[in-house]
Coordinates of C-alpha atoms and ligand atoms in Angstrom, one line a residue:
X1 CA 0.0 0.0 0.0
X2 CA 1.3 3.6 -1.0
X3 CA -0.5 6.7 0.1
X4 CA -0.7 8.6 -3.2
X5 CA 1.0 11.7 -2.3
X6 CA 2.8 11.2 0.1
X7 CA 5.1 8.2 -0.6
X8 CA 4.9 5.9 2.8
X9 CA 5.0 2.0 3.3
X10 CA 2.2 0.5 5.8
X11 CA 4.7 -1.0 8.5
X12 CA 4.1 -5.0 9.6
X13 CA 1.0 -3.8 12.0
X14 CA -1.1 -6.9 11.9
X15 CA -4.7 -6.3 10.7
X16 CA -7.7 -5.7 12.8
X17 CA -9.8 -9.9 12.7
X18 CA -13.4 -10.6 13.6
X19 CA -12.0 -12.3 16.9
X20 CA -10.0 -8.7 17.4
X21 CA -13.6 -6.9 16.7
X22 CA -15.0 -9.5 19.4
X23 CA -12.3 -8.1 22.7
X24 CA -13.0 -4.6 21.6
X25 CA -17.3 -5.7 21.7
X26 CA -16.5 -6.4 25.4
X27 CA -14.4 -3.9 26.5
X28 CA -16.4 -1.3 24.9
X29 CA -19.8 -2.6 24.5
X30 CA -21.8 -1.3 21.4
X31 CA -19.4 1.4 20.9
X32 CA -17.4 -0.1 18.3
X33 CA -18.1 1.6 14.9
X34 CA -17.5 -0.8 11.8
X35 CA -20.2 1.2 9.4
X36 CA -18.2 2.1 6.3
X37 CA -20.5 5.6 6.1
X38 CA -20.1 6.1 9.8
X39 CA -16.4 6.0 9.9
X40 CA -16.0 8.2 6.4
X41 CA -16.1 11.8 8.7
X42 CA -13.3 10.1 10.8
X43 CA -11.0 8.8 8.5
X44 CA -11.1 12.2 6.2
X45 CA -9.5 15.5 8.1
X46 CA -10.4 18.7 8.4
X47 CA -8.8 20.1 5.3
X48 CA -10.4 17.1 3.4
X49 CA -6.7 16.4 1.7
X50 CA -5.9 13.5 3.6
X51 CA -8.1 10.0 3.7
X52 CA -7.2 7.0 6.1
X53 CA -8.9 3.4 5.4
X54 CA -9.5 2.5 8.7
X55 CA -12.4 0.2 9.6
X56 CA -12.8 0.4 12.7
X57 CA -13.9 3.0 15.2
X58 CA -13.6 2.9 19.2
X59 CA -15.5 4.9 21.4
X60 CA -14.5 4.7 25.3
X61 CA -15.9 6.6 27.9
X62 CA -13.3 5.9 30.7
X63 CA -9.5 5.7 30.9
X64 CA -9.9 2.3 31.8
X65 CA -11.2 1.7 29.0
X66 CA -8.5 3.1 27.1
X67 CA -6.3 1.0 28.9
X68 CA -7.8 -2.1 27.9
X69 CA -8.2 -1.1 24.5
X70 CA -4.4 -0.3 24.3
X71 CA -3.1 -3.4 26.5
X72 CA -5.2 -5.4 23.5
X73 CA -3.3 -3.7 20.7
X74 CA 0.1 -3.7 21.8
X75 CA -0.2 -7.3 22.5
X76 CA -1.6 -8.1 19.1
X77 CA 0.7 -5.3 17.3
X78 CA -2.9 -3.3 16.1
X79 CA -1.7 0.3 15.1
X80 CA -3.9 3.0 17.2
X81 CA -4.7 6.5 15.7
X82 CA -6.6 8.6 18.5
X83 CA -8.6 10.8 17.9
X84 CA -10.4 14.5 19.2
X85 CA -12.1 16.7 17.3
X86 CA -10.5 16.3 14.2
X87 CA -10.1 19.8 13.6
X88 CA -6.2 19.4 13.0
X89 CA -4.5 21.0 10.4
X90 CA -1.3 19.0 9.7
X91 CA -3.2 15.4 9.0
X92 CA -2.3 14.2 12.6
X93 CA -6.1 13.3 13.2
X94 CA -6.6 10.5 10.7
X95 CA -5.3 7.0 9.7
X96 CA -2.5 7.0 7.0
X97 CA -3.8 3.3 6.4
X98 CA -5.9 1.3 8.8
X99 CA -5.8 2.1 12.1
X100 CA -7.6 1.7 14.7
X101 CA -9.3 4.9 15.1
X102 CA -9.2 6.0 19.0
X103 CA -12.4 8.5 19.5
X104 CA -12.1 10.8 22.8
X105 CA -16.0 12.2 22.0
X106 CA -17.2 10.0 25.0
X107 CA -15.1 11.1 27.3
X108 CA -16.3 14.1 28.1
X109 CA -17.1 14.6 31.7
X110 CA -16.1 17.2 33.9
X111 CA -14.6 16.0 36.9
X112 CA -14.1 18.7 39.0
X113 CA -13.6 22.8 39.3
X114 CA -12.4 24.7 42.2
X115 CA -14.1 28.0 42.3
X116 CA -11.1 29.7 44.1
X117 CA -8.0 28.6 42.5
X118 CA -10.1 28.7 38.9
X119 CA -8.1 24.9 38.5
X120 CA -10.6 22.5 36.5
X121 CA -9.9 18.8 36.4
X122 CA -12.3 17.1 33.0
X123 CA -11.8 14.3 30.6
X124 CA -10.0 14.6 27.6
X125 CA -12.8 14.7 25.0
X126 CA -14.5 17.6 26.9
X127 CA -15.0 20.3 23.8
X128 CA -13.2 23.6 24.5
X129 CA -16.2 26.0 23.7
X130 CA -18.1 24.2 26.3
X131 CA -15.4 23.9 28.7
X132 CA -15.2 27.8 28.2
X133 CA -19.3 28.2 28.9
X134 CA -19.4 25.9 32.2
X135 CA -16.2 28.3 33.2
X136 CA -17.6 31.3 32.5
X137 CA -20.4 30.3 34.5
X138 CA -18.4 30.6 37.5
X139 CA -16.7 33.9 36.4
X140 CA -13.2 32.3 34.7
X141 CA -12.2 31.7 31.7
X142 CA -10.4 28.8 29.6
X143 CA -7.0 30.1 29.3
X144 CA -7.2 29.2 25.0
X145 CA -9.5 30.1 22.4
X146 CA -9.4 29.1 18.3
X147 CA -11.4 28.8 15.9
X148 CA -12.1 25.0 15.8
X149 CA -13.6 25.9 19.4
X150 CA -16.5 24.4 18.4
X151 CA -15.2 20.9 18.0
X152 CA -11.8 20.7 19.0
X153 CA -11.1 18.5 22.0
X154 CA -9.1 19.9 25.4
X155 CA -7.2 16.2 24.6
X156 CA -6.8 17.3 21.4
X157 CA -5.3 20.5 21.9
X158 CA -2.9 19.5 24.6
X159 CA -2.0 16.7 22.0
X160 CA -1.1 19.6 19.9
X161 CA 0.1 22.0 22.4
X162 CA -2.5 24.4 20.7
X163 CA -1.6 28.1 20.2
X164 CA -4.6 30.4 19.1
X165 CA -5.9 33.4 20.0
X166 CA -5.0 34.0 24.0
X167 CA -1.8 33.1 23.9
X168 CA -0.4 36.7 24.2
X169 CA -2.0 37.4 27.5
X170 CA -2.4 33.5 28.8
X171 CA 0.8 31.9 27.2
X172 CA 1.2 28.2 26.2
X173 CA -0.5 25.3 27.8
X174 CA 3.0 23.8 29.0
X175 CA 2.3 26.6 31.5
X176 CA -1.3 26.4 32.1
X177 CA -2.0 22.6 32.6
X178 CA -0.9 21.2 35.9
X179 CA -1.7 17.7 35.6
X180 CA -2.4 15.1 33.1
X181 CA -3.7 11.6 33.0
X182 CA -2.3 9.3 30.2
X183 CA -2.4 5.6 28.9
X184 CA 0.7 4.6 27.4
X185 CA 1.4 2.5 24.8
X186 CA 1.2 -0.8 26.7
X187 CA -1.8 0.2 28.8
X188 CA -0.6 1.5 31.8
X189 CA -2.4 4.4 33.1
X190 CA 0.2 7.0 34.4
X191 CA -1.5 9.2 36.6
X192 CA 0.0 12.6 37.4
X193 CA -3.3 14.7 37.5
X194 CA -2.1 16.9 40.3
X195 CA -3.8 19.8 40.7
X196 CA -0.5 21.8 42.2
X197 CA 0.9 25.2 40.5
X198 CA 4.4 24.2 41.8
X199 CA 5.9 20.4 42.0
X200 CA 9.0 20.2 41.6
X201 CA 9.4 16.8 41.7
X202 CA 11.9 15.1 39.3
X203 CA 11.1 15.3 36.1
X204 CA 7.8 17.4 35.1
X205 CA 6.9 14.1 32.5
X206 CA 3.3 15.6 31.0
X207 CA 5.3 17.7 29.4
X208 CA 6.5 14.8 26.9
X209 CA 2.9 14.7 26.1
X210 CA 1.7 18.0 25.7
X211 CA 2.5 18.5 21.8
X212 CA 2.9 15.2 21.7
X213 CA 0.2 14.3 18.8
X214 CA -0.4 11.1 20.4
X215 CA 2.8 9.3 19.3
X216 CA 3.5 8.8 23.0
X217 CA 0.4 8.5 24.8
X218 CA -3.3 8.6 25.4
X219 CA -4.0 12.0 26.9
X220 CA -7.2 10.9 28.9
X221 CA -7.5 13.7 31.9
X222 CA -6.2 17.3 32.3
X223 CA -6.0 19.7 35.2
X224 CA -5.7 23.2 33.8
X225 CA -5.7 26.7 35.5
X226 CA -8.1 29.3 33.8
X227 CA -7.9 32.7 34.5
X228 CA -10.5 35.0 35.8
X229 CA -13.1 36.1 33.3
X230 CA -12.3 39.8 32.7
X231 CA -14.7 42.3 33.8
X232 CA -13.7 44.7 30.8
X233 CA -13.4 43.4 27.1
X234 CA -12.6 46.0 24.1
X235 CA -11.6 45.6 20.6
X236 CA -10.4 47.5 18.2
X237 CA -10.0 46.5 14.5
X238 CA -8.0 48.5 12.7
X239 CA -6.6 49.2 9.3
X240 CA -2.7 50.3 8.7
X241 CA -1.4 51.5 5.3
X242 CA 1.3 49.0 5.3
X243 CA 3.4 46.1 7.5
X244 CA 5.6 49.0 9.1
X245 CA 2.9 50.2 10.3
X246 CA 1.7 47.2 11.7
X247 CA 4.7 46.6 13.6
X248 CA 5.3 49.9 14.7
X249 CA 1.1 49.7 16.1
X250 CA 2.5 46.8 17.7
X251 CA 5.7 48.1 19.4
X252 CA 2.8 51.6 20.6
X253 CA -0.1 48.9 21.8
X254 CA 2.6 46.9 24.3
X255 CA 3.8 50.4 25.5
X256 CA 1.0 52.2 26.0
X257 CA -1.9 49.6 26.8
X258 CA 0.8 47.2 28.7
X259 CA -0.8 44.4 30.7
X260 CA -4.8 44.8 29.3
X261 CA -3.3 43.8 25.5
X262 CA -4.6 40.7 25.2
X263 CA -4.5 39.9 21.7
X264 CA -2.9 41.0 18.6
X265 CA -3.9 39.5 15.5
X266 CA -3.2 40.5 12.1
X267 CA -4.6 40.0 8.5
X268 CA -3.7 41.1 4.9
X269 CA -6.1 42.2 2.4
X270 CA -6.0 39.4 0.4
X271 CA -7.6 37.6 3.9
X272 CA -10.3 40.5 4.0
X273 CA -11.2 39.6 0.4
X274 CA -11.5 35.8 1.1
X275 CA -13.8 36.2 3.7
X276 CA -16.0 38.9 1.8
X277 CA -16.1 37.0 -1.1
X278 CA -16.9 33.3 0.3
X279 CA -18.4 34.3 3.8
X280 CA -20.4 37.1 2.8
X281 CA -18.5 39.3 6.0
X282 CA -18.1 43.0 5.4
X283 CA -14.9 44.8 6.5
X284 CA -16.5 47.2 9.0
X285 CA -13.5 49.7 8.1
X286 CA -11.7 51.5 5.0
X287 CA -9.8 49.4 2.7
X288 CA -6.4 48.7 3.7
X289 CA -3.7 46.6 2.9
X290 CA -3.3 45.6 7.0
X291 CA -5.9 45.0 9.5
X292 CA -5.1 44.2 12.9
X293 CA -6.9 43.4 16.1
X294 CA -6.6 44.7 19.5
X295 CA -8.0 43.4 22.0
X296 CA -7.8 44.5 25.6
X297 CA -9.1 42.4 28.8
X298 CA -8.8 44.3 32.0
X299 CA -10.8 44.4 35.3
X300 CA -11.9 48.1 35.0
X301 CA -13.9 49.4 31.9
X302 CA -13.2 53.1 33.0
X303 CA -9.2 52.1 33.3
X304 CA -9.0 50.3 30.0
X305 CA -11.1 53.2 28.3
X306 CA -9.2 55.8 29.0
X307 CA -6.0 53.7 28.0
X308 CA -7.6 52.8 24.7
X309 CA -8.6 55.9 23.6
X310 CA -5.2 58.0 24.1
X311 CA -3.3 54.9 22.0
X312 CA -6.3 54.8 19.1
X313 CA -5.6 59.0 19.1
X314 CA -2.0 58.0 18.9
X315 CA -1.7 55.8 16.5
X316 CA -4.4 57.4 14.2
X317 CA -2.3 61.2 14.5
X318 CA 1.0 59.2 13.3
X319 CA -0.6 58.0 10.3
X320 CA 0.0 54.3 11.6
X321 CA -3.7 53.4 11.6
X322 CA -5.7 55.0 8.8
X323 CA -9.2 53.9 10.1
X324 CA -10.9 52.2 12.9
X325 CA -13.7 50.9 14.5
X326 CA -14.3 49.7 18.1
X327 CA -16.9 47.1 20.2
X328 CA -17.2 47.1 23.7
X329 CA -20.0 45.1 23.8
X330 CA -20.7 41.3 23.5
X331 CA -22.5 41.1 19.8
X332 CA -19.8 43.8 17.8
X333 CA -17.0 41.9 19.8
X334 CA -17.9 38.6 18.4
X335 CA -18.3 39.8 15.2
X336 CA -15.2 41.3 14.5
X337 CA -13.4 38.6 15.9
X338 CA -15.4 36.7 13.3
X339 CA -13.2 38.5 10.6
X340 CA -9.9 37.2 11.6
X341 CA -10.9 33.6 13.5
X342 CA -12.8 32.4 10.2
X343 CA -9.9 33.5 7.0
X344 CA -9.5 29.0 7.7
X345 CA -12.9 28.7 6.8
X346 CA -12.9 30.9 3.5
X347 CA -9.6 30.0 2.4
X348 CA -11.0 26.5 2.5
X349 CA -14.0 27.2 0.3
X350 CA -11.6 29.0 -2.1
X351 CA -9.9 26.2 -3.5
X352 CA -6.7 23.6 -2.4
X353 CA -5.1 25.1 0.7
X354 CA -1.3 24.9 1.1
X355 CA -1.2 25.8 4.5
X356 CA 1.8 27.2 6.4
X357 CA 2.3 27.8 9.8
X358 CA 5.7 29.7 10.9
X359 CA 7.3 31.7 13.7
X360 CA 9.6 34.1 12.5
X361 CA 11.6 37.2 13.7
X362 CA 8.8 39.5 13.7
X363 CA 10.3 41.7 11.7
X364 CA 10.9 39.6 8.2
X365 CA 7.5 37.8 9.4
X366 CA 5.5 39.4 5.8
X367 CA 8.2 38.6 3.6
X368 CA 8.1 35.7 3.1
X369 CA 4.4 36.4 1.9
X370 CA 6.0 39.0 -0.2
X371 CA 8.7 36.7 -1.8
X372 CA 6.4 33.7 -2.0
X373 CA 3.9 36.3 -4.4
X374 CA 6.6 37.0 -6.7
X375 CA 7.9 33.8 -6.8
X376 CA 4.2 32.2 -7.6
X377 CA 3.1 34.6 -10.1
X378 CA -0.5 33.7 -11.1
X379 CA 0.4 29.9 -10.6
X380 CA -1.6 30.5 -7.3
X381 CA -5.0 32.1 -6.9
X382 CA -4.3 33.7 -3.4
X383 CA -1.1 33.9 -1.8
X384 CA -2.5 35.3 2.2
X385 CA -0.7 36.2 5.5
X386 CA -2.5 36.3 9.0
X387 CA -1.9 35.4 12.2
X388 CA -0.7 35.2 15.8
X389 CA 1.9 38.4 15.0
X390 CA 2.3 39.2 18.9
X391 CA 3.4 35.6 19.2
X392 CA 6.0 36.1 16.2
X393 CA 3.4 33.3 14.6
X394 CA 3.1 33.4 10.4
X395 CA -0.1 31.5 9.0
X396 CA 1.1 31.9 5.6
X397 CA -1.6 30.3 2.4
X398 CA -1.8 29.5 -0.8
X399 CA -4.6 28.5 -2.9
X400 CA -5.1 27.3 -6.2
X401 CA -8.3 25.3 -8.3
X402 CA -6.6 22.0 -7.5
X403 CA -3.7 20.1 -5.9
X404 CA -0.5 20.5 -8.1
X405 CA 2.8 19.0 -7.7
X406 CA 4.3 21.4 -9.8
X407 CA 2.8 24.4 -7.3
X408 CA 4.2 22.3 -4.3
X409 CA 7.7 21.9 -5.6
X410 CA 7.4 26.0 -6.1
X411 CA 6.4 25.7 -2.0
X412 CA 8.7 23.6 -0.8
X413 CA 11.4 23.6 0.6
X414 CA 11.4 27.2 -0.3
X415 CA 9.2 27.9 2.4
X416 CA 11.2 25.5 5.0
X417 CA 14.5 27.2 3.8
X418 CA 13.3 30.1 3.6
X419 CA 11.9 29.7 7.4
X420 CA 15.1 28.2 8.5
X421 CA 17.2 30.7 7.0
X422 CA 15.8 33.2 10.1
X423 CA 16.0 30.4 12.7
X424 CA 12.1 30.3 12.6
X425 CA 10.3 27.3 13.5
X426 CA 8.5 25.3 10.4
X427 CA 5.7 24.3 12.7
X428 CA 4.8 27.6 15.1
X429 CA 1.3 26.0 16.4
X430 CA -0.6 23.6 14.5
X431 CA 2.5 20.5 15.3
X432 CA 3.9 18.0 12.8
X433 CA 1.4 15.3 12.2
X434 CA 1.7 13.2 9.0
X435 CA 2.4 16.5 6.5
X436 CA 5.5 17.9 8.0
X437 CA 6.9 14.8 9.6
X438 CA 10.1 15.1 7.3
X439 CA 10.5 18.7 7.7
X440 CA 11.5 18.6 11.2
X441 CA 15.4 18.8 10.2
X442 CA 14.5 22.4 9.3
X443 CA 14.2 23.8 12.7
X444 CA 16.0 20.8 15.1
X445 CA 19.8 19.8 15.1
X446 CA 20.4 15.5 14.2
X447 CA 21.0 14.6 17.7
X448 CA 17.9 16.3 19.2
X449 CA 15.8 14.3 16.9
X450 CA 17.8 11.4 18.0
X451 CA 16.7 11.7 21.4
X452 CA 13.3 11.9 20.3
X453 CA 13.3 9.1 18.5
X454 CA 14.4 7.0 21.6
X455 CA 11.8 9.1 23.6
X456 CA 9.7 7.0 21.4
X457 CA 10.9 3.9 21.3
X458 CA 11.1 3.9 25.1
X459 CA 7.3 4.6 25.4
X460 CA 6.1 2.9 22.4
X461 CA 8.5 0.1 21.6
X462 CA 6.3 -0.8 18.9
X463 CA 5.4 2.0 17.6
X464 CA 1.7 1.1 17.2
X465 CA 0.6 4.6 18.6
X466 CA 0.2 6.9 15.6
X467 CA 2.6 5.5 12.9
X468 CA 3.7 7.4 10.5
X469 CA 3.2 11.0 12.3
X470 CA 5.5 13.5 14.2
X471 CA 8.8 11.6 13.7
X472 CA 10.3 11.2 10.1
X473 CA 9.4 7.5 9.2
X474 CA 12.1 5.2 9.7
X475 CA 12.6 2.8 6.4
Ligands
LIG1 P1 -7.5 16.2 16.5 O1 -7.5 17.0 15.2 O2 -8.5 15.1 16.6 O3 -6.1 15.6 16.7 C1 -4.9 16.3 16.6 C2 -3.7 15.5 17.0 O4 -3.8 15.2 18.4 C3 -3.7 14.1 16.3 O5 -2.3 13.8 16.1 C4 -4.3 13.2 17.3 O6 -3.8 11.9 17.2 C5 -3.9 13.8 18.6 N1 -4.8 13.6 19.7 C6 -6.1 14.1 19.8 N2 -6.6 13.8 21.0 C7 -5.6 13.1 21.7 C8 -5.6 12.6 23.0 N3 -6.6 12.7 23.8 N4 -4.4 12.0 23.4 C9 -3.4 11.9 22.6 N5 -3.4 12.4 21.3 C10 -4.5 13.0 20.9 N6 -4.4 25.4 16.2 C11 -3.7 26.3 16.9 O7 -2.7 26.0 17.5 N7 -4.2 27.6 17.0 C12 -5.3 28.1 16.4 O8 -5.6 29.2 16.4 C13 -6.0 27.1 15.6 N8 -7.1 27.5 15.0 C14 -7.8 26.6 14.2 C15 -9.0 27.0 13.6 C16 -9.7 26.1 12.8 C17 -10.9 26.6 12.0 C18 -9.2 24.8 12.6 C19 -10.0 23.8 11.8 C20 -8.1 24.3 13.3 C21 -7.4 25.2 14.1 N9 -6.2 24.8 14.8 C22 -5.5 25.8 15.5 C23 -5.6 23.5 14.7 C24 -5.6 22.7 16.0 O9 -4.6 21.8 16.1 C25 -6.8 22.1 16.5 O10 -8.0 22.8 16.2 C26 -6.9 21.5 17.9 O11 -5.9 21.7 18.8 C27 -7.0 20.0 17.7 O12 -7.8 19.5 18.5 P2 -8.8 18.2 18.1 O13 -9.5 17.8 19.3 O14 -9.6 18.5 16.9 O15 -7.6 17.1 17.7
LIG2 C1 -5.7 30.5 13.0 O1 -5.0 31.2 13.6 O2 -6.7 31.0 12.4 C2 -5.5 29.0 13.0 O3 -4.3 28.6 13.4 C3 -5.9 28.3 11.7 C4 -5.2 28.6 10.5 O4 -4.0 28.7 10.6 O5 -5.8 28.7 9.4
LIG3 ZN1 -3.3 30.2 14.4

């Protein structure tokens, strides 16, 4: 067996038998999906460019469950592909071949929240926009947001070590999650769901599974701190006349609005035109070749007001913002945020996404746009920039009618060289999965992917927990 585009050999995994069928029947009782139309949404990702083959779906609803399942497949060598939301973005989510797909969408139980510390303890499969509800209930908040909110998994984004959109104020989930609870390869259940903001206590191991992308382990529980939900929310969307003006914004917004930034996002116009033209949004300011977002969270409207208005009156008088608009309250909020969080959705409906996910000095972070435009001429219907810039964070696309090799060899490894060239990362957020596996050279010396390789062969000695992803494929 060949996957078509990507050139990779099935390894000896054996194949999953009616008497294999018949253990998972037991240990998961009428939650073992076989239907060929049922498991279709499963073994295609979110991007619709990659398809697995799997035929068979598991659905447990505890970790000891997931233990059994896994104790089962290591001892008959059945390769596992776990799975969350299946909102990722670098064909981590689905089978290459057949695996078994691994579903968390059962387990999704909250198992505890402690109203003074803001620490909440769930199941893996939990969805983040819920999460984010039942928090807010209680006056927190979940300390990430993206897009894929809807679906994505907590699991899921832990497996991924998910950026998105809080990160400037919140930072990265290696901070934010205290505990985890994870089945290993061979079904052991390794329990360090601590609920403590400081344990220093030999080696902090969920680490090695946070980003992860579940080559080393079944994330099954989390304990994660959320913040306190702000008591005053603005944004501002604004448009600058080019990306000098963007930065320099920047460099004003962290001096003068100082801890209330809490997010700043950028797009390009191409982005603004995208989402006008298959999403129907309307850019609620000027044209411009920039827009960015600011977004301030504070715990005093009056406080926040006052420091919002003298930088919108500065950065407006030094020509570094040409027009603006602003939303305080909870309807105009959402809907500018709308303009920025779905540019993944109307890139998708525009044609076949080559998607790109840097970090780069923030300085050179739009030319590589700029290069990749000359470079592409009109082989490419879009060529787009947006992104996390406070984070340093690039989501650079292209788009054309259809998949062509001839546009990807005009891609890559220009875009990887390119990207290494400024000692930038090749994957900034969205991880390695299956389509960057053999990229990872780009931005990590030999011996460090050495160790991770033995990393992995420590934990999953047979390598049954999502083959062919994260690590470049051994022959
Ligand atoms: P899946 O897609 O199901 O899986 C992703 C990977 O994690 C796979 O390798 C899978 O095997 C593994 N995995 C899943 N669950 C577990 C588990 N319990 N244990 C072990 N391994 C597991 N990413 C960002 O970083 N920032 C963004 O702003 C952002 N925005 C997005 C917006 C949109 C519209 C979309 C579609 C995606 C976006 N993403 C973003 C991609 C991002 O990786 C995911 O949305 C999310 O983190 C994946 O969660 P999921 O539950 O869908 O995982
Ligand atoms: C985003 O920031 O919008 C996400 O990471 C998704 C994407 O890169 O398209
Ligand atoms: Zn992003």
């Amino acid at each position: 067996l060949t996957c078509e585009r990507y050139p990779v050999r099935r390894l000896p995994f054996s194949t999953v038998s009616e008497e294999d069928l018949a253990a998972f029947e037991h240990i998961v009782p009428r939650r073992v999906i076989t239907d060929p139309e049922e498991l279709e949404a499963s073994n295609v990702d979110w991007l619709r460019t990659m398809r697995g083959c799997s035929k068979v779906l598991l659905k447990p609803r505890t970790s000891e469950e997931v233990s059994h399942i896994l104790r089962y497949c290591h001892e008959k060598n059945l390769a596992v592909n776990t799975q969350g939301g299946n909102t990722g973005l670098v064909g981590g989510s689905v089978p290459v071949f057949d695996e078994i797909i691994l579903s968390t969408a059962l387990m999704n139980q909250i198992i505890s929240f402690q109203d003074i510390s803001g620490i909440l303890v769930c199941q893996a499969g939990c969805i983040l926009e819920e999460l984010n509800r039942y928090v807010e209930e209680r006056d927190f908040i979940m300390p990430l947001d993206l897009g894929a909110k809807g679906s994505c998994h907590i699991g899921g984004n832990l497996a991924t070590n998910a950026g998105g959109l809080r990160f400037l104020r919140y930072g990265s989930l290696r901070g934010t999650v205290l505990g985890l609870e994870v089945v290993l390869a061979d079904g052991t259940i390794l329990n360090c769901l601590t609920s403590l903001r400081k344990d220093n206590t030999g080696y902090d191991l969920k680490q090695l599974f946070i980003g992860s992308e579940g080559t080393l382990g079944v994330i099954t529980a989390v304990s994660i701190l959320c913040p306190p939900k702000p008591r005053a929310v603005n944004v501002a969307f604004l448009g600058c006349p080019g990306f000098a003006e963007v930065l320099q914004t920047f460099s004003t917004c962290k001096r003068m609005l100082g801890e209330i930034l809490s997010a700043y996002e950028f797009m390009d116009a191409e982005c603004m035109q995208l989402v006008r033209q298959h999403l129907h949004l309307t850019s609620p300011v000027q044209e411009s070749p920039f827009y960015v977002l600011v977004e301030t969270s504070g715990s005093r409207m009056e406080h926040d007001d006052e420091k919002l208005s003298s930088f919108l009156e500065h950065a407006s008088s030094s020509g570094l913002v040409t027009d603006g608009t602003l939303a305080t309250d909870q309807r105009k909020i959402k809907m500018l945020w709308a303009l920025r969080e779905r540019i993944t959705e109307a890139l998708g409906r525009d044609g076949y996404v080559y998607k790109y996910d840097v970090s780069l000095p923030v300085d050179r972070l739009y030319d590589l746009v700029t290069d990749l435009r000359a470079r592409l001429g009109s082989k490419a219907k879009h060529v787009v920039g947006y992104g996390h810039l406070g984070d340093g964070n690039l989501h650079l696309n292209v788009t054309a009618e259809a998949f062509s090799q001839s546009l990807l060899g005009d891609l890559e490894p220009y875009v990887y060289e390119w990207t290494a060239g400024q000692r930038g990362s090749v994957s900034a957020e969205h991880g390695v999965g299956f389509k960057k596996q053999s990229v990872l050279g780009y931005s990590k010396p030999p011996e460090a992917l050495q160790l991770m390789q033995q990393l992995k062969a420590l934990l999953d000695p047979q390598g049954i927990l999502n083959p062919y992803k994260t690590l470049p494929t051994r022959a």
